[in-house]
Amino acid sequence: TQVKWHQDFAFDPHSNDDCITAILLLDDMTAENGPLKVAPRSHRGPLCPLWHDGIFTGAVSRHIAGQWEASAVSCTGPGGSAFLLHTRLAHASAVNISDAARTLFIFNIGAADAVPLSSCAVPSVHQGMIVCGQEPHRIRCTPFEVKIPEIPTSASFFVQQAGQRASS
């Protein structure tokens, strides 16, 4: 499956952006099976909309995608490797043109004072679990603006990206 350019934070906004997406490779990720592509330093730029002409596409506009593609770096590695991405880091992946699978385990980790601002698309009993440190008993907010994401009707936003177009 091709994954179009996006920032995870726009799918899963929190009160602050001290959050990471962890990607564990269950299979080897090679240049042929659609590796992860990232746009270096894009996490320091603006949050880009995933809505176009009133439709939630789950992808940024073609114009923004083209800018990120121009600076993209491919990430490959053997099964068992992990990638840690700031949730504002722009990323995508190409189509898998090989016969090899590209199975991933993806999860998000946030600061304990980064409170979710919308419903979780894939709820888990582990949501809100503190894995290190203690409950801060506060919510920390940082200034940003993002449109509320559309919760997918399936277990994945890939269906939303496949069914919609990103505007120019």
PDB file of C-alpha atoms in Angstrom:
ATOM      1  CA  THR A   1       0.000   0.000   0.000  1.00  0.00           C
ATOM      2  CA  GLN A   2       1.229   3.455  -0.830  1.00  0.00           C
ATOM      3  CA  VAL A   3       1.000   5.847   2.094  1.00  0.00           C
ATOM      4  CA  LYS A   4       0.600   9.460   0.966  1.00  0.00           C
ATOM      5  CA  TRP A   5       2.413  12.362   2.603  1.00  0.00           C
ATOM      6  CA  HIS A   6       1.023  13.350   5.984  1.00  0.00           C
ATOM      7  CA  GLN A   7       1.887  14.237   9.574  1.00  0.00           C
ATOM      8  CA  ASP A   8       0.572  11.884  12.261  1.00  0.00           C
ATOM      9  CA  PHE A   9      -0.202  14.773  14.620  1.00  0.00           C
ATOM     10  CA  ALA A  10      -3.009  15.889  12.290  1.00  0.00           C
ATOM     11  CA  PHE A  11      -4.639  12.442  12.775  1.00  0.00           C
ATOM     12  CA  ASP A  12      -4.003  12.326  16.524  1.00  0.00           C
ATOM     13  CA  PRO A  13      -3.761  15.886  17.911  1.00  0.00           C
ATOM     14  CA  HIS A  14      -2.799  16.401  21.552  1.00  0.00           C
ATOM     15  CA  SER A  15      -2.616  19.457  23.806  1.00  0.00           C
ATOM     16  CA  ASN A  16       1.104  19.659  22.992  1.00  0.00           C
ATOM     17  CA  ASP A  17       3.291  17.974  20.406  1.00  0.00           C
ATOM     18  CA  ASP A  18       5.734  16.156  22.679  1.00  0.00           C
ATOM     19  CA  CYS A  19       4.687  12.912  21.008  1.00  0.00           C
ATOM     20  CA  ILE A  20       6.405  10.314  18.847  1.00  0.00           C
ATOM     21  CA  THR A  21       5.266   7.623  16.465  1.00  0.00           C
ATOM     22  CA  ALA A  22       7.181   4.375  16.952  1.00  0.00           C
ATOM     23  CA  ILE A  23       7.384   2.032  13.976  1.00  0.00           C
ATOM     24  CA  LEU A  24       8.668  -1.497  14.595  1.00  0.00           C
ATOM     25  CA  LEU A  25       9.595  -3.389  11.430  1.00  0.00           C
ATOM     26  CA  LEU A  26       8.271  -6.945  11.567  1.00  0.00           C
ATOM     27  CA  ASP A  27       9.687  -7.615   8.085  1.00  0.00           C
ATOM     28  CA  ASP A  28      12.718  -6.190   6.319  1.00  0.00           C
ATOM     29  CA  MET A  29      12.064  -2.755   4.802  1.00  0.00           C
ATOM     30  CA  THR A  30      13.935  -2.425   1.525  1.00  0.00           C
ATOM     31  CA  ALA A  31      14.034   0.027  -1.357  1.00  0.00           C
ATOM     32  CA  GLU A  32      11.795  -2.364  -3.312  1.00  0.00           C
ATOM     33  CA  ASN A  33       8.996  -2.922  -0.802  1.00  0.00           C
ATOM     34  CA  GLY A  34       7.945   0.670  -0.311  1.00  0.00           C
ATOM     35  CA  PRO A  35      10.209   2.059   2.399  1.00  0.00           C
ATOM     36  CA  LEU A  36       9.308   4.855   4.745  1.00  0.00           C
ATOM     37  CA  LYS A  37      10.219   8.277   3.367  1.00  0.00           C
ATOM     38  CA  VAL A  38      10.666  11.276   5.656  1.00  0.00           C
ATOM     39  CA  ALA A  39      11.103  14.986   4.994  1.00  0.00           C
ATOM     40  CA  PRO A  40      13.962  16.069   7.289  1.00  0.00           C
ATOM     41  CA  ARG A  41      13.187  18.948   9.663  1.00  0.00           C
ATOM     42  CA  SER A  42       9.535  19.125   8.532  1.00  0.00           C
ATOM     43  CA  HIS A  43       8.478  18.653  12.166  1.00  0.00           C
ATOM     44  CA  ARG A  44       9.665  22.208  12.757  1.00  0.00           C
ATOM     45  CA  GLY A  45       7.349  23.600  10.099  1.00  0.00           C
ATOM     46  CA  PRO A  46       3.612  24.136   9.989  1.00  0.00           C
ATOM     47  CA  LEU A  47       0.922  21.528  10.500  1.00  0.00           C
ATOM     48  CA  CYS A  48      -0.515  20.904   7.059  1.00  0.00           C
ATOM     49  CA  PRO A  49      -4.198  20.217   6.470  1.00  0.00           C
ATOM     50  CA  LEU A  50      -5.524  16.795   5.549  1.00  0.00           C
ATOM     51  CA  TRP A  51      -8.885  18.276   4.504  1.00  0.00           C
ATOM     52  CA  HIS A  52      -9.393  19.444   0.906  1.00  0.00           C
ATOM     53  CA  ASP A  53     -12.586  20.956  -0.500  1.00  0.00           C
ATOM     54  CA  GLY A  54     -14.456  19.850   2.615  1.00  0.00           C
ATOM     55  CA  ILE A  55     -13.284  16.229   2.306  1.00  0.00           C
ATOM     56  CA  PHE A  56     -10.921  14.514   4.728  1.00  0.00           C
ATOM     57  CA  THR A  57      -8.307  12.931   2.454  1.00  0.00           C
ATOM     58  CA  GLY A  58      -5.751  11.923   5.075  1.00  0.00           C
ATOM     59  CA  ALA A  59      -3.022  13.433   2.877  1.00  0.00           C
ATOM     60  CA  VAL A  60      -1.532  16.875   2.310  1.00  0.00           C
ATOM     61  CA  SER A  61      -2.013  18.783  -0.942  1.00  0.00           C
ATOM     62  CA  ARG A  62      -0.040  17.731  -4.013  1.00  0.00           C
ATOM     63  CA  HIS A  63       1.914  20.978  -3.820  1.00  0.00           C
ATOM     64  CA  ILE A  64       3.103  20.351  -0.249  1.00  0.00           C
ATOM     65  CA  ALA A  65       3.702  16.659  -1.002  1.00  0.00           C
ATOM     66  CA  GLY A  66       5.932  17.685  -3.916  1.00  0.00           C
ATOM     67  CA  GLN A  67       8.020  19.926  -1.667  1.00  0.00           C
ATOM     68  CA  TRP A  68       8.477  17.162   0.889  1.00  0.00           C
ATOM     69  CA  GLU A  69       9.200  14.573  -1.804  1.00  0.00           C
ATOM     70  CA  ALA A  70      12.007  16.774  -3.146  1.00  0.00           C
ATOM     71  CA  SER A  71      13.854  16.566   0.187  1.00  0.00           C
ATOM     72  CA  ALA A  72      12.788  13.030   1.130  1.00  0.00           C
ATOM     73  CA  VAL A  73      15.127  10.508   2.708  1.00  0.00           C
ATOM     74  CA  SER A  74      14.285   6.792   2.480  1.00  0.00           C
ATOM     75  CA  CYS A  75      14.483   4.692   5.636  1.00  0.00           C
ATOM     76  CA  THR A  76      15.270   0.994   5.285  1.00  0.00           C
ATOM     77  CA  GLY A  77      16.268  -1.696   7.738  1.00  0.00           C
ATOM     78  CA  PRO A  78      16.018  -5.336   8.726  1.00  0.00           C
ATOM     79  CA  GLY A  79      13.055  -6.782  10.582  1.00  0.00           C
ATOM     80  CA  GLY A  80      13.325  -5.887  14.260  1.00  0.00           C
ATOM     81  CA  SER A  81      14.516  -2.349  13.531  1.00  0.00           C
ATOM     82  CA  ALA A  82      12.554   0.595  14.873  1.00  0.00           C
ATOM     83  CA  PHE A  83      12.008   4.149  13.665  1.00  0.00           C
ATOM     84  CA  LEU A  84      11.013   6.929  16.049  1.00  0.00           C
ATOM     85  CA  LEU A  85       9.340   9.908  14.377  1.00  0.00           C
ATOM     86  CA  HIS A  86       8.181  13.153  15.906  1.00  0.00           C
ATOM     87  CA  THR A  87       4.423  13.131  15.209  1.00  0.00           C
ATOM     88  CA  ARG A  88       4.751  16.353  13.197  1.00  0.00           C
ATOM     89  CA  LEU A  89       7.441  14.839  10.914  1.00  0.00           C
ATOM     90  CA  ALA A  90       6.139  14.560   7.349  1.00  0.00           C
ATOM     91  CA  HIS A  91       6.359  11.036   5.985  1.00  0.00           C
ATOM     92  CA  ALA A  92       5.022   8.711   3.303  1.00  0.00           C
ATOM     93  CA  SER A  93       5.894   5.447   1.606  1.00  0.00           C
ATOM     94  CA  ALA A  94       5.980   4.248  -1.954  1.00  0.00           C
ATOM     95  CA  VAL A  95       4.093   1.297  -3.366  1.00  0.00           C
ATOM     96  CA  ASN A  96       5.567  -2.113  -2.556  1.00  0.00           C
ATOM     97  CA  ILE A  97       6.850  -3.367  -5.938  1.00  0.00           C
ATOM     98  CA  SER A  98       8.328  -6.575  -4.527  1.00  0.00           C
ATOM     99  CA  ASP A  99       6.846  -9.910  -3.478  1.00  0.00           C
ATOM    100  CA  ALA A 100       8.087  -9.347   0.089  1.00  0.00           C
ATOM    101  CA  ALA A 101       5.741  -8.151   2.818  1.00  0.00           C
ATOM    102  CA  ARG A 102       6.247  -4.865   4.641  1.00  0.00           C
ATOM    103  CA  THR A 103       4.559  -5.575   7.966  1.00  0.00           C
ATOM    104  CA  LEU A 104       4.812  -2.919  10.665  1.00  0.00           C
ATOM    105  CA  PHE A 105       3.699  -2.430  14.246  1.00  0.00           C
ATOM    106  CA  ILE A 106       2.923   1.257  14.788  1.00  0.00           C
ATOM    107  CA  PHE A 107       2.116   2.975  18.060  1.00  0.00           C
ATOM    108  CA  ASN A 108       2.227   6.469  19.527  1.00  0.00           C
ATOM    109  CA  ILE A 109       3.935   7.622  22.692  1.00  0.00           C
ATOM    110  CA  GLY A 110       3.283  11.034  24.205  1.00  0.00           C
ATOM    111  CA  ALA A 111       4.306  13.052  27.204  1.00  0.00           C
ATOM    112  CA  ALA A 112       1.998  12.397  30.162  1.00  0.00           C
ATOM    113  CA  ASP A 113       0.790  16.005  30.002  1.00  0.00           C
ATOM    114  CA  ALA A 114      -0.019  15.754  26.276  1.00  0.00           C
ATOM    115  CA  VAL A 115      -3.756  15.073  26.371  1.00  0.00           C
ATOM    116  CA  PRO A 116      -5.602  13.758  23.282  1.00  0.00           C
ATOM    117  CA  LEU A 117      -7.871  16.371  21.659  1.00  0.00           C
ATOM    118  CA  SER A 118      -9.953  13.985  19.538  1.00  0.00           C
ATOM    119  CA  SER A 119     -11.181  10.414  19.671  1.00  0.00           C
ATOM    120  CA  CYS A 120      -8.617   7.713  19.066  1.00  0.00           C
ATOM    121  CA  ALA A 121      -9.113   6.039  15.680  1.00  0.00           C
ATOM    122  CA  VAL A 122      -7.932   2.703  17.068  1.00  0.00           C
ATOM    123  CA  PRO A 123      -8.789   2.573  20.794  1.00  0.00           C
ATOM    124  CA  SER A 124      -6.610   0.465  23.069  1.00  0.00           C
ATOM    125  CA  VAL A 125      -6.714  -0.618  26.695  1.00  0.00           C
ATOM    126  CA  HIS A 126      -3.187   0.814  26.870  1.00  0.00           C
ATOM    127  CA  GLN A 127      -4.260   4.332  25.902  1.00  0.00           C
ATOM    128  CA  GLY A 128      -3.158   6.785  28.584  1.00  0.00           C
ATOM    129  CA  MET A 129      -0.781   4.307  30.229  1.00  0.00           C
ATOM    130  CA  ILE A 130       2.271   5.987  31.749  1.00  0.00           C
ATOM    131  CA  VAL A 131       5.350   3.936  30.857  1.00  0.00           C
ATOM    132  CA  CYS A 132       7.943   6.125  32.561  1.00  0.00           C
ATOM    133  CA  GLY A 133       7.672   8.734  35.293  1.00  0.00           C
ATOM    134  CA  GLN A 134       4.565   9.749  37.176  1.00  0.00           C
ATOM    135  CA  GLU A 135       1.183  11.318  36.479  1.00  0.00           C
ATOM    136  CA  PRO A 136       1.834  15.083  36.267  1.00  0.00           C
ATOM    137  CA  HIS A 137      -1.735  16.017  37.310  1.00  0.00           C
ATOM    138  CA  ARG A 138      -1.746  18.810  34.748  1.00  0.00           C
ATOM    139  CA  ILE A 139      -2.331  19.410  31.065  1.00  0.00           C
ATOM    140  CA  ARG A 140       0.305  21.355  29.149  1.00  0.00           C
ATOM    141  CA  CYS A 141      -0.865  23.257  26.080  1.00  0.00           C
ATOM    142  CA  THR A 142       1.201  24.754  23.292  1.00  0.00           C
ATOM    143  CA  PRO A 143      -0.143  27.079  20.591  1.00  0.00           C
ATOM    144  CA  PHE A 144      -1.081  25.458  17.298  1.00  0.00           C
ATOM    145  CA  GLU A 145      -4.122  25.063  15.132  1.00  0.00           C
ATOM    146  CA  VAL A 146      -5.245  21.881  13.390  1.00  0.00           C
ATOM    147  CA  LYS A 147      -8.560  20.755  11.935  1.00  0.00           C
ATOM    148  CA  ILE A 148     -10.289  17.932  13.767  1.00  0.00           C
ATOM    149  CA  PRO A 149      -9.500  14.650  11.982  1.00  0.00           C
ATOM    150  CA  GLU A 150     -12.200  12.395  10.618  1.00  0.00           C
ATOM    151  CA  ILE A 151     -12.207   9.086  12.479  1.00  0.00           C
ATOM    152  CA  PRO A 152     -11.973   6.239   9.931  1.00  0.00           C
ATOM    153  CA  THR A 153     -14.807   3.731   9.761  1.00  0.00           C
ATOM    154  CA  SER A 154     -12.232   0.948   9.395  1.00  0.00           C
ATOM    155  CA  ALA A 155      -9.219   0.285  11.601  1.00  0.00           C
ATOM    156  CA  SER A 156      -6.917   2.303   9.366  1.00  0.00           C
ATOM    157  CA  PHE A 157      -6.610   5.693   7.725  1.00  0.00           C
ATOM    158  CA  PHE A 158      -5.134   3.933   4.672  1.00  0.00           C
ATOM    159  CA  VAL A 159      -8.712   3.399   3.462  1.00  0.00           C
ATOM    160  CA  GLN A 160      -9.322   7.162   3.683  1.00  0.00           C
ATOM    161  CA  GLN A 161      -6.184   7.929   1.698  1.00  0.00           C
ATOM    162  CA  ALA A 162      -6.991   5.343  -0.968  1.00  0.00           C
ATOM    163  CA  GLY A 163     -10.536   6.578  -1.431  1.00  0.00           C
ATOM    164  CA  GLN A 164      -9.863  10.302  -1.673  1.00  0.00           C
ATOM    165  CA  ARG A 165      -7.744  12.697  -3.616  1.00  0.00           C
ATOM    166  CA  ALA A 166      -5.472  15.385  -2.295  1.00  0.00           C
ATOM    167  CA  SER A 167      -6.087  18.738  -3.934  1.00  0.00           C
ATOM    168  CA  SER A 168      -3.410  20.689  -5.718  1.00  0.00           C
TER     169      SER A 168
END
